[in-house]
mmCIF file of C-alpha atoms in Angstrom:
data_model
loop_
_atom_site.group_PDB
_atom_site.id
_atom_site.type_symbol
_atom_site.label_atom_id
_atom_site.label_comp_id
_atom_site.label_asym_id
_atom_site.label_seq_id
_atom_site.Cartn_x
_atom_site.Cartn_y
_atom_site.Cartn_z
ATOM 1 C CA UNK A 128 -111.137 33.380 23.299
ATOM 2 C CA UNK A 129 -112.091 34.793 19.983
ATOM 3 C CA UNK A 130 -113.155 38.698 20.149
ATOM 4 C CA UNK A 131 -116.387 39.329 18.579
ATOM 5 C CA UNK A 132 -114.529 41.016 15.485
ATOM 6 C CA UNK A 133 -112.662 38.106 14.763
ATOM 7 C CA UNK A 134 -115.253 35.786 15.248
ATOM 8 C CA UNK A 135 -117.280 38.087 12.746
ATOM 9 C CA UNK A 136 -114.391 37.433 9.718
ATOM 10 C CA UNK A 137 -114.837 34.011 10.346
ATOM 11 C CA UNK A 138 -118.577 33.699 9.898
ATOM 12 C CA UNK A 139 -118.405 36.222 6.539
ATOM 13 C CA UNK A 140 -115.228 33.683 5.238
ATOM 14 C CA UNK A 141 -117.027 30.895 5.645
ATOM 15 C CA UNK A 142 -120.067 32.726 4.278
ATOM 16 C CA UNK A 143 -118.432 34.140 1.315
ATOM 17 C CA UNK A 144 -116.002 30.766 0.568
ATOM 18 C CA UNK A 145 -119.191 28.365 0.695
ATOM 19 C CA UNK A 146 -121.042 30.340 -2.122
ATOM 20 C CA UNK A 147 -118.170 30.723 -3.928
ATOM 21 C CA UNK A 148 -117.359 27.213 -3.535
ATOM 22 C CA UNK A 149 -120.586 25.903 -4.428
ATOM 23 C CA UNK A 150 -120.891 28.245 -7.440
ATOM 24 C CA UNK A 151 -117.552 26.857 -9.036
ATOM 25 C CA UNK A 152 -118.441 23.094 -7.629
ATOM 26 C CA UNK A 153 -122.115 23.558 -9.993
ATOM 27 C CA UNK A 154 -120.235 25.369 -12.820
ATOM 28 C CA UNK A 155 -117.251 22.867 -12.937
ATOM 29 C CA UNK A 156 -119.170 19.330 -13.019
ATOM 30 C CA UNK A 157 -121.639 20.844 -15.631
ATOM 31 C CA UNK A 158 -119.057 22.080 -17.912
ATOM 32 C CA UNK A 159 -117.842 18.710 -17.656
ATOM 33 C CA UNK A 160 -120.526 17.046 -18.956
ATOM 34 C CA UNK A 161 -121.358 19.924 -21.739
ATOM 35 C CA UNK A 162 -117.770 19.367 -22.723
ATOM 36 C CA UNK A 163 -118.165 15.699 -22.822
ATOM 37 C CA UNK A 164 -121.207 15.509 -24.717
ATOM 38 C CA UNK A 165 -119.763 17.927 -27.455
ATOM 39 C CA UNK A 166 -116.992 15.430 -27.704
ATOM 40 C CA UNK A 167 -114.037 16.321 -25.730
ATOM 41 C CA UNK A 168 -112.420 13.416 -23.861
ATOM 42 C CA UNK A 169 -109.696 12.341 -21.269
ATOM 43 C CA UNK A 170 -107.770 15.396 -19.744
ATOM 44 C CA UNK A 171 -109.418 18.271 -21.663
ATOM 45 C CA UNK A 172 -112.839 17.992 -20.239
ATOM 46 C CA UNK A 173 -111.336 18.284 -16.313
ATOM 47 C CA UNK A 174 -108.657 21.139 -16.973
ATOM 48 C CA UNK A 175 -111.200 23.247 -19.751
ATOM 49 C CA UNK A 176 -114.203 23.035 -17.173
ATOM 50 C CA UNK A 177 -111.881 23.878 -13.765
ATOM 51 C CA UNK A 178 -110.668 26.941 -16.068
ATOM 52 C CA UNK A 179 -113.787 28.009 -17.213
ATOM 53 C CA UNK A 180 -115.083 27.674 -13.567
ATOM 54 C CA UNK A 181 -112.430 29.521 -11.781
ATOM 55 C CA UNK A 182 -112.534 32.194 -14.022
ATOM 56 C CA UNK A 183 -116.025 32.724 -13.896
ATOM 57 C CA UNK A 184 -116.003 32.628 -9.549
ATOM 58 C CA UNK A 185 -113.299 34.478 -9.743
ATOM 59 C CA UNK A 186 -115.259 37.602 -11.636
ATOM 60 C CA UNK A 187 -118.071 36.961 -9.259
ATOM 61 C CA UNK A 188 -116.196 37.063 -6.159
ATOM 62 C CA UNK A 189 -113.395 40.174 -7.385
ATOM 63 C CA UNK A 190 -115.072 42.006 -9.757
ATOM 64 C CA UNK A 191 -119.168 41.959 -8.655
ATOM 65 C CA UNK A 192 -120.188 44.714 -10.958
ATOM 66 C CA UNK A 193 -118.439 43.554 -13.943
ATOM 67 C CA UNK A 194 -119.768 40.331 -13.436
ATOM 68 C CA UNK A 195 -123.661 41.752 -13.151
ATOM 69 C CA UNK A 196 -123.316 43.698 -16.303
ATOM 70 C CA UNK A 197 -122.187 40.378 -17.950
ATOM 71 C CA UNK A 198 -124.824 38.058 -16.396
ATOM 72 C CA UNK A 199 -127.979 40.344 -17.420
ATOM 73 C CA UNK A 200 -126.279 40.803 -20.988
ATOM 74 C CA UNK A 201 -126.088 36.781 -20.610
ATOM 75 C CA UNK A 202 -129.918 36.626 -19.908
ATOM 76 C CA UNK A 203 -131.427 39.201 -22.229
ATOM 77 C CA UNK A 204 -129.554 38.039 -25.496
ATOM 78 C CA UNK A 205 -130.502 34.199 -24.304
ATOM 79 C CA UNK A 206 -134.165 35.411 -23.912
ATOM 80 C CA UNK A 207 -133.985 37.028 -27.476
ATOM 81 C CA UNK A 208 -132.489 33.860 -29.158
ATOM 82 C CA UNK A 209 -135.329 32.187 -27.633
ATOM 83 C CA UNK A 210 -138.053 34.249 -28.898
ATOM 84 C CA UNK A 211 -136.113 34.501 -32.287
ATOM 85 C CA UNK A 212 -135.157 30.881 -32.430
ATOM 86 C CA UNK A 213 -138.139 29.207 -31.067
ATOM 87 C CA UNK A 214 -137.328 25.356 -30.186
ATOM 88 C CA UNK A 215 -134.715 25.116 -31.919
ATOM 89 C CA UNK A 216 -132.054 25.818 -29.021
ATOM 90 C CA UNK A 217 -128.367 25.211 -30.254
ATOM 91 C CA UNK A 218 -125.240 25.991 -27.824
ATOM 92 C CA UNK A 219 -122.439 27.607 -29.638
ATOM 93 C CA UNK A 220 -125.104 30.074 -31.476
ATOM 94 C CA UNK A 221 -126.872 31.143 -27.952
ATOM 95 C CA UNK A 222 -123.465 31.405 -26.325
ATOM 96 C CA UNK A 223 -122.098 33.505 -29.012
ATOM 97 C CA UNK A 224 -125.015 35.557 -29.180
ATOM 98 C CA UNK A 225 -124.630 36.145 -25.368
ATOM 99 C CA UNK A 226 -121.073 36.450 -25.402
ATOM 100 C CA UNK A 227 -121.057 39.539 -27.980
ATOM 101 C CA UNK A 228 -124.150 41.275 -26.024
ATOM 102 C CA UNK A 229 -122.059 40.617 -22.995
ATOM 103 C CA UNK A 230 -118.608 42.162 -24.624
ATOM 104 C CA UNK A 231 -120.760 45.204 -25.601
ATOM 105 C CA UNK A 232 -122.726 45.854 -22.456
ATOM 106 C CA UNK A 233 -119.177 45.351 -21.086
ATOM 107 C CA UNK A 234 -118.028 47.864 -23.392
ATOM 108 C CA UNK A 235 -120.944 50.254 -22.093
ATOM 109 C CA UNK A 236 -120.217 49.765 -18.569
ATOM 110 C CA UNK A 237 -116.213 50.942 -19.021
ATOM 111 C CA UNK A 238 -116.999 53.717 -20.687
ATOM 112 C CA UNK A 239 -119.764 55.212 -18.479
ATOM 113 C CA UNK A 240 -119.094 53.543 -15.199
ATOM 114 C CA UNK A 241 -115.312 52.878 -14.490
ATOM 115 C CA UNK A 242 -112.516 51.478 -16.693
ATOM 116 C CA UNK A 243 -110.857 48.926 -14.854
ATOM 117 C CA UNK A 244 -108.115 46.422 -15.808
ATOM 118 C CA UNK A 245 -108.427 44.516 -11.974
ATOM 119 C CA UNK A 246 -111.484 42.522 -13.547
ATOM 120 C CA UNK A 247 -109.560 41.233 -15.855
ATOM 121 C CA UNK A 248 -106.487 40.912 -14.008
ATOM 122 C CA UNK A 249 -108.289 38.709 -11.462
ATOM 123 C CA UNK A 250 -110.199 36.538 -14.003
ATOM 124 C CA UNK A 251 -106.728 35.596 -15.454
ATOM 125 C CA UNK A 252 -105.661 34.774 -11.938
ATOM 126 C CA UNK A 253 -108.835 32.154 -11.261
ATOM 127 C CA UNK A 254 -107.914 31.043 -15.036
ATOM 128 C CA UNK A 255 -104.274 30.194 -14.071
ATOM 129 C CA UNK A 256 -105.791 29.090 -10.494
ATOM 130 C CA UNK A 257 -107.885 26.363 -12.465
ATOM 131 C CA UNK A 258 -105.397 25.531 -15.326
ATOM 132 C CA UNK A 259 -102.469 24.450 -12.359
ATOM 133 C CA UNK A 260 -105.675 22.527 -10.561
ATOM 134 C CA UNK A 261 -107.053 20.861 -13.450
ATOM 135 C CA UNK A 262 -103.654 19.380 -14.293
ATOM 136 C CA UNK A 263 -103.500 18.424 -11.211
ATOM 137 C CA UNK A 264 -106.625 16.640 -11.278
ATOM 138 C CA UNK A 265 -105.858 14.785 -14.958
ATOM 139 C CA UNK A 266 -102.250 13.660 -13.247
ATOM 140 C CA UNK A 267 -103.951 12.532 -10.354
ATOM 141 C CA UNK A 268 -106.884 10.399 -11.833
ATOM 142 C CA UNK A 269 -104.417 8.831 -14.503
ATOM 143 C CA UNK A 270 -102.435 7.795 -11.459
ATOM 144 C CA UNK A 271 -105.278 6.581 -9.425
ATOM 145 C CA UNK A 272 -107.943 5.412 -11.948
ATOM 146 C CA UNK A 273 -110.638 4.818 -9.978
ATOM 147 C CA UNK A 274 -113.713 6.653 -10.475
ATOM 148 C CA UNK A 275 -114.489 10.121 -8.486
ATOM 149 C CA UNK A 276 -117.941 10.953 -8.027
ATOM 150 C CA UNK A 277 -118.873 14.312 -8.727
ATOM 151 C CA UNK A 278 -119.323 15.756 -5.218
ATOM 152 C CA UNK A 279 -115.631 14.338 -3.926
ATOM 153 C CA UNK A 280 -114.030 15.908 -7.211
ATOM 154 C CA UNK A 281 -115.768 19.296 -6.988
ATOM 155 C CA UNK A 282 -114.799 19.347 -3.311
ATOM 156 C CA UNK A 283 -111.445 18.709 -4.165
ATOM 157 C CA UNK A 284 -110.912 20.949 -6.903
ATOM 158 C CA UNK A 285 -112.672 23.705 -5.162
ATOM 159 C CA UNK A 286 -110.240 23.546 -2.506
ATOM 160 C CA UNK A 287 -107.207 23.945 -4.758
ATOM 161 C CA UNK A 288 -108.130 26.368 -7.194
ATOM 162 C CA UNK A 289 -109.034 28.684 -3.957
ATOM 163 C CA UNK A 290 -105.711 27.855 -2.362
ATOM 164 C CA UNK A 291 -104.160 28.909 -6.014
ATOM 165 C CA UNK A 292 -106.079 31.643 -6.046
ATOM 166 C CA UNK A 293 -105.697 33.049 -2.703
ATOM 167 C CA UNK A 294 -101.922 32.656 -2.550
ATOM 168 C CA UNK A 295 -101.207 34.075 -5.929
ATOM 169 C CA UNK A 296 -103.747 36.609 -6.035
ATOM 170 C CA UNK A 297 -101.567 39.328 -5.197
ATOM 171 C CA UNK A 298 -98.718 39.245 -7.641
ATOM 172 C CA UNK A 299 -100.630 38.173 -10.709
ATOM 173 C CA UNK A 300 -102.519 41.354 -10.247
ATOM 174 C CA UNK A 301 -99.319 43.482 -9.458
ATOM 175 C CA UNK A 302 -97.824 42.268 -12.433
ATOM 176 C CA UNK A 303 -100.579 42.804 -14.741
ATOM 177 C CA UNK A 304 -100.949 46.005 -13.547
ATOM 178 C CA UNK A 305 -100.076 49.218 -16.107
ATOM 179 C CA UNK A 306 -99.943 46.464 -19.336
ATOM 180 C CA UNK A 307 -103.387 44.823 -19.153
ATOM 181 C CA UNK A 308 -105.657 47.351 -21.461
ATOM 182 C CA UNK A 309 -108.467 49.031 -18.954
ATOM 183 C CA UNK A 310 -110.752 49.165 -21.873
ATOM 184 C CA UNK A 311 -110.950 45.719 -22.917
ATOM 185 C CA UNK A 312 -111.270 44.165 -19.006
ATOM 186 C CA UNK A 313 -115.052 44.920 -18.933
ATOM 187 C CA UNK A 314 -115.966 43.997 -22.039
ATOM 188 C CA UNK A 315 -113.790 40.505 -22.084
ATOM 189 C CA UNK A 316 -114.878 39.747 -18.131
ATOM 190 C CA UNK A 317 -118.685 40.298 -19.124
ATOM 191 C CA UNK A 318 -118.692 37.916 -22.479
ATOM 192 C CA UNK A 319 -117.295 35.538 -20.502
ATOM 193 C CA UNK A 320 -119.943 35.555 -17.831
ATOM 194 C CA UNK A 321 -122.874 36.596 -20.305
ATOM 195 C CA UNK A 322 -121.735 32.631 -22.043
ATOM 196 C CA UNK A 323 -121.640 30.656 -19.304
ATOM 197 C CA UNK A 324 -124.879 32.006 -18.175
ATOM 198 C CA UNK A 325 -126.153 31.242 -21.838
ATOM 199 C CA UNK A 326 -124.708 28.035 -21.382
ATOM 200 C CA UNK A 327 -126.992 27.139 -18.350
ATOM 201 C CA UNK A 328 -129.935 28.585 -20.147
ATOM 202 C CA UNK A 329 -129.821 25.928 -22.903
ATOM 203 C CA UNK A 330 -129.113 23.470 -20.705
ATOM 204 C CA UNK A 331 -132.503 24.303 -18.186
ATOM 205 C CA UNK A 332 -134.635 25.682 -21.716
ATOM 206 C CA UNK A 333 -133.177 21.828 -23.058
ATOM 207 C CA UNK A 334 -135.387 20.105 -20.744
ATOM 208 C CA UNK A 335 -138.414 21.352 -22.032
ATOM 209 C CA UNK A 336 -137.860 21.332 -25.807
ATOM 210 C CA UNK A 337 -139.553 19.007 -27.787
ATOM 211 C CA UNK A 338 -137.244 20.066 -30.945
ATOM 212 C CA UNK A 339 -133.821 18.126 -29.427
ATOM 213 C CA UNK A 340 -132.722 14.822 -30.560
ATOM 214 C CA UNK A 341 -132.476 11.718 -27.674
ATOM 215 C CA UNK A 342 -128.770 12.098 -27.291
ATOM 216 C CA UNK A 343 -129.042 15.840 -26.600
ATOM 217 C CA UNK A 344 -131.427 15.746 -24.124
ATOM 218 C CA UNK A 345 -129.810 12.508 -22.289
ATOM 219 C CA UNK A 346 -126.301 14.818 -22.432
ATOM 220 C CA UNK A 347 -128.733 17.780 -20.535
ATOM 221 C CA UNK A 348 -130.263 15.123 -18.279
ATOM 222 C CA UNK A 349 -126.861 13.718 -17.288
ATOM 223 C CA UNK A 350 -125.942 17.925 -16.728
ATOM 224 C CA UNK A 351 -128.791 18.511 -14.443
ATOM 225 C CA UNK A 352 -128.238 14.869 -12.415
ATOM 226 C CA UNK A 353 -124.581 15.964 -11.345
ATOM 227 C CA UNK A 354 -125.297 19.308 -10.509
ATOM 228 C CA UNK A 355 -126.367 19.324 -7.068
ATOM 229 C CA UNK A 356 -123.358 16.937 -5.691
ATOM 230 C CA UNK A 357 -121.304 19.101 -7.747
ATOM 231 C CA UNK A 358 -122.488 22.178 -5.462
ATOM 232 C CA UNK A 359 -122.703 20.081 -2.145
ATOM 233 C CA UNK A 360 -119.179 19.541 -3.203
ATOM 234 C CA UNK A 361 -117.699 22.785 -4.021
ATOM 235 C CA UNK A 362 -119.805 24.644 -1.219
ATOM 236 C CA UNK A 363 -117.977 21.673 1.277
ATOM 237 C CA UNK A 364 -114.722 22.317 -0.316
ATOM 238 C CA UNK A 365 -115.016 26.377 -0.626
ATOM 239 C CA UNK A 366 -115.832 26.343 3.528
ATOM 240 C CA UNK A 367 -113.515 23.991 4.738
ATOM 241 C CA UNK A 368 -110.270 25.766 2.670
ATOM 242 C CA UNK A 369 -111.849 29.634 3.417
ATOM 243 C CA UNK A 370 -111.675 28.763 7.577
ATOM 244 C CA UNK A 371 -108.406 27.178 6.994
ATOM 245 C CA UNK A 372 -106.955 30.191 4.882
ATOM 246 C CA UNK A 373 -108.540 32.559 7.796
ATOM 247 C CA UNK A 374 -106.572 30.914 10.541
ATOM 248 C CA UNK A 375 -103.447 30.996 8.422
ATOM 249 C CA UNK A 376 -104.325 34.114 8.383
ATOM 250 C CA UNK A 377 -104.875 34.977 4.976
ATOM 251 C CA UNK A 378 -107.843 37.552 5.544
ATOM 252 C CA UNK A 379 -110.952 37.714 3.277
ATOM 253 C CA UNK A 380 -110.692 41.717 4.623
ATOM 254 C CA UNK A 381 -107.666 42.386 2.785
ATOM 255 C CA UNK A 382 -109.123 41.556 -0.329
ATOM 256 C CA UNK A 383 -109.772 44.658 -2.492
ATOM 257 C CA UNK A 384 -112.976 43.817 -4.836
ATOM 258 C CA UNK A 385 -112.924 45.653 -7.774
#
Protein backbone atom coordinates (compact mmCIF):
# COMPACT_ATOMS: atom_id res chain seq x y z
CA UNK A 1 0.00 0.00 0.00
CA UNK A 2 1.32 3.37 -0.91
CA UNK A 3 2.09 5.71 2.31
CA UNK A 4 0.51 8.99 2.06
CA UNK A 5 4.06 10.62 1.29
CA UNK A 6 4.59 8.60 -1.56
CA UNK A 7 1.34 8.81 -2.86
CA UNK A 8 1.84 12.72 -2.49
CA UNK A 9 5.16 12.60 -5.11
CA UNK A 10 3.06 10.89 -7.34
CA UNK A 11 0.18 13.32 -7.58
CA UNK A 12 2.88 16.54 -7.74
CA UNK A 13 4.86 14.27 -10.76
CA UNK A 14 2.06 13.83 -12.54
CA UNK A 15 1.06 17.41 -11.74
CA UNK A 16 4.26 18.96 -12.62
CA UNK A 17 5.04 16.41 -15.89
CA UNK A 18 1.44 17.17 -17.44
CA UNK A 19 2.07 21.02 -17.53
CA UNK A 20 5.30 20.61 -18.58
CA UNK A 21 4.25 18.24 -21.12
CA UNK A 22 1.54 20.19 -22.45
CA UNK A 23 3.63 23.39 -22.49
CA UNK A 24 6.36 21.74 -24.82
CA UNK A 25 3.42 19.65 -26.80
CA UNK A 26 1.77 23.63 -27.64
CA UNK A 27 5.27 25.13 -28.14
CA UNK A 28 6.60 22.23 -30.38
CA UNK A 29 3.60 21.83 -33.04
CA UNK A 30 3.46 25.72 -33.31
CA UNK A 31 7.03 26.18 -33.97
CA UNK A 32 6.42 23.72 -36.52
CA UNK A 33 4.16 25.43 -38.42
CA UNK A 34 5.97 29.06 -37.87
CA UNK A 35 8.99 27.24 -39.19
CA UNK A 36 7.14 25.86 -42.07
CA UNK A 37 5.49 28.85 -43.17
CA UNK A 38 8.88 30.84 -43.12
CA UNK A 39 10.09 28.16 -45.42
CA UNK A 40 11.94 25.49 -43.71
CA UNK A 41 11.13 21.96 -44.92
CA UNK A 42 11.68 18.13 -44.34
CA UNK A 43 13.84 17.38 -41.16
CA UNK A 44 14.63 20.95 -40.00
CA UNK A 45 11.18 21.99 -39.07
CA UNK A 46 10.77 18.68 -36.50
CA UNK A 47 14.40 18.78 -34.90
CA UNK A 48 14.53 23.09 -34.81
CA UNK A 49 10.94 23.17 -33.13
CA UNK A 50 11.63 19.95 -30.52
CA UNK A 51 14.92 22.10 -29.68
CA UNK A 52 13.43 25.23 -29.33
CA UNK A 53 10.66 23.52 -27.21
CA UNK A 54 12.76 21.60 -24.86
CA UNK A 55 14.81 24.34 -24.18
CA UNK A 56 12.24 26.63 -23.43
CA UNK A 57 10.30 23.78 -20.78
CA UNK A 58 13.31 23.10 -19.67
CA UNK A 59 13.95 26.95 -18.28
CA UNK A 60 10.41 26.85 -17.08
CA UNK A 61 10.57 23.75 -15.20
CA UNK A 62 14.65 24.26 -13.76
CA UNK A 63 15.17 27.66 -13.70
CA UNK A 64 11.44 29.43 -12.74
CA UNK A 65 12.83 32.80 -11.97
CA UNK A 66 15.03 33.12 -14.87
CA UNK A 67 12.37 32.13 -16.95
CA UNK A 68 9.79 34.98 -15.38
CA UNK A 69 12.28 37.69 -15.87
CA UNK A 70 12.47 36.53 -19.56
CA UNK A 71 8.71 36.08 -20.19
CA UNK A 72 7.66 39.72 -18.82
CA UNK A 73 10.76 41.19 -20.82
CA UNK A 74 9.01 38.98 -23.72
CA UNK A 75 5.62 40.79 -23.12
CA UNK A 76 6.56 44.40 -22.46
CA UNK A 77 8.98 44.82 -25.54
CA UNK A 78 6.05 42.87 -27.71
CA UNK A 79 3.52 45.41 -26.25
CA UNK A 80 5.92 48.34 -27.23
CA UNK A 81 6.48 47.05 -30.86
CA UNK A 82 2.85 47.04 -30.99
CA UNK A 83 2.15 50.46 -29.98
CA UNK A 84 5.27 51.58 -32.05
CA UNK A 85 4.53 49.42 -35.02
CA UNK A 86 0.86 49.59 -35.24
CA UNK A 87 -0.55 46.76 -37.74
CA UNK A 88 2.17 46.17 -39.21
CA UNK A 89 3.29 43.00 -37.05
CA UNK A 90 6.47 41.26 -38.57
CA UNK A 91 8.20 38.14 -36.68
CA UNK A 92 11.91 38.34 -36.77
CA UNK A 93 11.68 42.28 -35.80
CA UNK A 94 9.20 41.59 -32.64
CA UNK A 95 11.28 38.58 -31.67
CA UNK A 96 14.44 40.44 -31.83
CA UNK A 97 13.10 43.27 -30.12
CA UNK A 98 11.98 40.85 -27.30
CA UNK A 99 14.93 38.84 -27.36
CA UNK A 100 17.41 41.91 -26.57
CA UNK A 101 14.86 43.34 -23.77
CA UNK A 102 14.89 39.81 -22.54
CA UNK A 103 18.99 39.46 -22.62
CA UNK A 104 19.04 42.81 -20.71
CA UNK A 105 16.39 42.28 -18.09
CA UNK A 106 18.36 39.00 -17.89
CA UNK A 107 21.37 40.94 -17.47
CA UNK A 108 19.53 42.98 -14.58
CA UNK A 109 18.34 40.04 -12.81
CA UNK A 110 22.20 38.43 -12.48
CA UNK A 111 23.51 41.26 -11.31
CA UNK A 112 21.01 42.21 -8.56
CA UNK A 113 19.37 38.93 -7.85
CA UNK A 114 21.75 35.85 -8.21
CA UNK A 115 24.32 34.91 -10.88
CA UNK A 116 23.72 31.54 -11.84
CA UNK A 117 25.21 29.33 -14.58
CA UNK A 118 22.46 26.17 -13.64
CA UNK A 119 19.88 28.14 -15.94
CA UNK A 120 21.86 27.86 -18.53
CA UNK A 121 23.33 24.64 -17.86
CA UNK A 122 19.84 23.09 -17.84
CA UNK A 123 18.52 24.89 -20.97
CA UNK A 124 21.48 23.27 -22.87
CA UNK A 125 20.42 19.98 -21.39
CA UNK A 126 16.49 20.28 -22.76
CA UNK A 127 18.40 21.63 -26.05
CA UNK A 128 20.48 18.40 -26.38
CA UNK A 129 17.23 16.51 -24.89
CA UNK A 130 15.27 17.81 -28.08
CA UNK A 131 18.13 17.75 -30.70
CA UNK A 132 18.67 13.55 -29.90
CA UNK A 133 14.52 13.47 -30.03
CA UNK A 134 13.99 15.40 -33.03
CA UNK A 135 16.40 13.19 -34.96
CA UNK A 136 14.75 10.67 -33.79
CA UNK A 137 11.55 11.80 -34.98
CA UNK A 138 12.98 12.85 -38.78
CA UNK A 139 14.58 9.02 -38.85
CA UNK A 140 11.48 7.68 -37.79
CA UNK A 141 8.90 9.45 -40.15
CA UNK A 142 11.34 8.94 -43.22
CA UNK A 143 11.12 5.29 -42.27
CA UNK A 144 7.46 5.16 -41.73
CA UNK A 145 5.97 7.87 -44.01
CA UNK A 146 2.72 7.98 -43.04
CA UNK A 147 1.31 11.03 -41.69
CA UNK A 148 1.32 11.81 -37.70
CA UNK A 149 -1.24 14.01 -36.51
CA UNK A 150 -0.22 16.58 -34.27
CA UNK A 151 -1.50 15.26 -30.92
CA UNK A 152 0.23 11.52 -31.48
CA UNK A 153 3.61 13.37 -32.44
CA UNK A 154 3.61 15.85 -29.54
CA UNK A 155 2.77 12.92 -27.27
CA UNK A 156 5.52 11.12 -28.56
CA UNK A 157 8.11 13.59 -28.57
CA UNK A 158 7.14 14.81 -25.21
CA UNK A 159 7.82 11.54 -23.85
CA UNK A 160 11.37 11.32 -25.18
CA UNK A 161 12.76 14.57 -24.76
CA UNK A 162 11.63 14.10 -20.87
CA UNK A 163 13.18 10.66 -20.76
CA UNK A 164 16.47 12.55 -22.34
CA UNK A 165 16.15 15.00 -20.10
CA UNK A 166 15.58 13.26 -16.94
CA UNK A 167 18.32 10.67 -17.44
CA UNK A 168 20.98 13.06 -18.50
CA UNK A 169 20.12 15.85 -16.41
CA UNK A 170 22.64 15.23 -13.94
CA UNK A 171 25.93 15.02 -15.75
CA UNK A 172 25.31 17.67 -18.36
CA UNK A 173 24.99 19.99 -15.46
CA UNK A 174 28.08 18.51 -13.55
CA UNK A 175 30.04 18.95 -16.47
CA UNK A 176 29.12 22.37 -17.29
CA UNK A 177 29.68 23.30 -14.03
CA UNK A 178 32.88 25.89 -13.21
CA UNK A 179 33.22 26.62 -17.37
CA UNK A 180 29.72 27.85 -18.28
CA UNK A 181 30.04 31.89 -17.59
CA UNK A 182 27.45 32.77 -14.50
CA UNK A 183 26.99 36.11 -16.05
CA UNK A 184 25.81 35.31 -19.37
CA UNK A 185 23.16 32.28 -18.10
CA UNK A 186 20.48 34.89 -17.19
CA UNK A 187 20.73 37.02 -19.78
CA UNK A 188 20.96 34.12 -22.68
CA UNK A 189 18.03 31.89 -20.71
CA UNK A 190 15.71 35.11 -20.62
CA UNK A 191 16.15 36.18 -24.57
CA UNK A 192 15.36 32.96 -25.28
CA UNK A 193 12.10 32.87 -23.40
CA UNK A 194 11.33 36.73 -23.92
CA UNK A 195 11.28 35.33 -28.17
CA UNK A 196 9.30 32.60 -27.99
CA UNK A 197 6.84 34.47 -26.00
CA UNK A 198 7.11 37.26 -28.79
CA UNK A 199 6.67 34.61 -31.10
CA UNK A 200 3.15 33.64 -29.72
CA UNK A 201 2.25 37.26 -29.51
CA UNK A 202 2.40 37.74 -33.30
CA UNK A 203 0.93 34.76 -33.89
CA UNK A 204 -2.49 35.60 -31.41
CA UNK A 205 -2.02 39.81 -32.39
CA UNK A 206 -1.94 38.01 -36.33
CA UNK A 207 -5.44 37.08 -36.05
CA UNK A 208 -6.72 40.33 -35.66
CA UNK A 209 -4.63 42.41 -38.08
CA UNK A 210 -6.10 43.66 -41.00
CA UNK A 211 -2.43 44.76 -42.33
CA UNK A 212 -1.24 40.80 -43.14
CA UNK A 213 -1.30 39.34 -46.50
CA UNK A 214 -3.72 35.90 -47.12
CA UNK A 215 -0.80 33.56 -46.86
CA UNK A 216 0.29 35.01 -43.50
CA UNK A 217 -2.71 34.83 -41.85
CA UNK A 218 -3.65 31.17 -43.33
CA UNK A 219 0.18 30.18 -41.89
CA UNK A 220 -1.30 31.80 -38.22
CA UNK A 221 -4.64 30.07 -38.76
CA UNK A 222 -3.00 26.70 -39.49
CA UNK A 223 -0.71 27.71 -35.94
CA UNK A 224 -3.71 28.25 -33.84
CA UNK A 225 -5.74 24.94 -35.44
CA UNK A 226 -2.85 22.51 -34.19
CA UNK A 227 -2.34 23.95 -31.02
CA UNK A 228 -4.69 22.40 -28.77
CA UNK A 229 -3.96 18.57 -29.99
CA UNK A 230 -0.50 19.64 -29.75
CA UNK A 231 -1.11 20.30 -25.85
CA UNK A 232 -3.65 17.34 -25.38
CA UNK A 233 -0.64 15.61 -26.73
CA UNK A 234 2.29 16.73 -24.83
CA UNK A 235 0.20 17.07 -21.48
CA UNK A 236 -0.74 12.98 -22.36
CA UNK A 237 2.80 12.31 -23.10
CA UNK A 238 4.45 14.55 -20.12
CA UNK A 239 1.97 12.36 -17.49
CA UNK A 240 2.25 9.09 -18.73
CA UNK A 241 6.48 9.25 -18.89
CA UNK A 242 6.57 11.51 -15.30
CA UNK A 243 4.50 8.33 -13.39
CA UNK A 244 6.65 5.97 -15.23
CA UNK A 245 10.02 7.83 -14.32
CA UNK A 246 8.51 8.02 -10.54
CA UNK A 247 8.15 4.29 -10.24
CA UNK A 248 11.58 3.78 -11.74
CA UNK A 249 12.25 5.78 -9.28
CA UNK A 250 13.68 8.70 -10.70
CA UNK A 251 12.21 11.33 -8.12
CA UNK A 252 10.83 14.77 -9.18
CA UNK A 253 12.16 15.59 -5.25
CA UNK A 254 15.65 15.23 -6.11
CA UNK A 255 15.51 17.74 -8.60
CA UNK A 256 17.29 20.96 -7.49
CA UNK A 257 15.43 24.04 -9.37
CA UNK A 258 17.56 26.74 -9.79
Amino acid sequence: MLSRERFTAIVVTLLVWSLAGALFGALFVALIQVLEAVGLSGWRPLVLAAMAAAMTTAAFYSAMPVAAVGATAGVVASIGYLIVSGPLIELPVISTAAAVTGAVAGSFYAWMIRRSARALAETLTGMLAGLGAGLALALLLSLYPAPLGSFVLAAGVVALVGTLFQLNEHWIVQACHGWLPDGLAAPLVAGLIAAVVAAGVWVVGGTSTAALDLETRSAIDQVLREVPAGLLGGLLGGSVTGLILELLGYRLEEHEPD
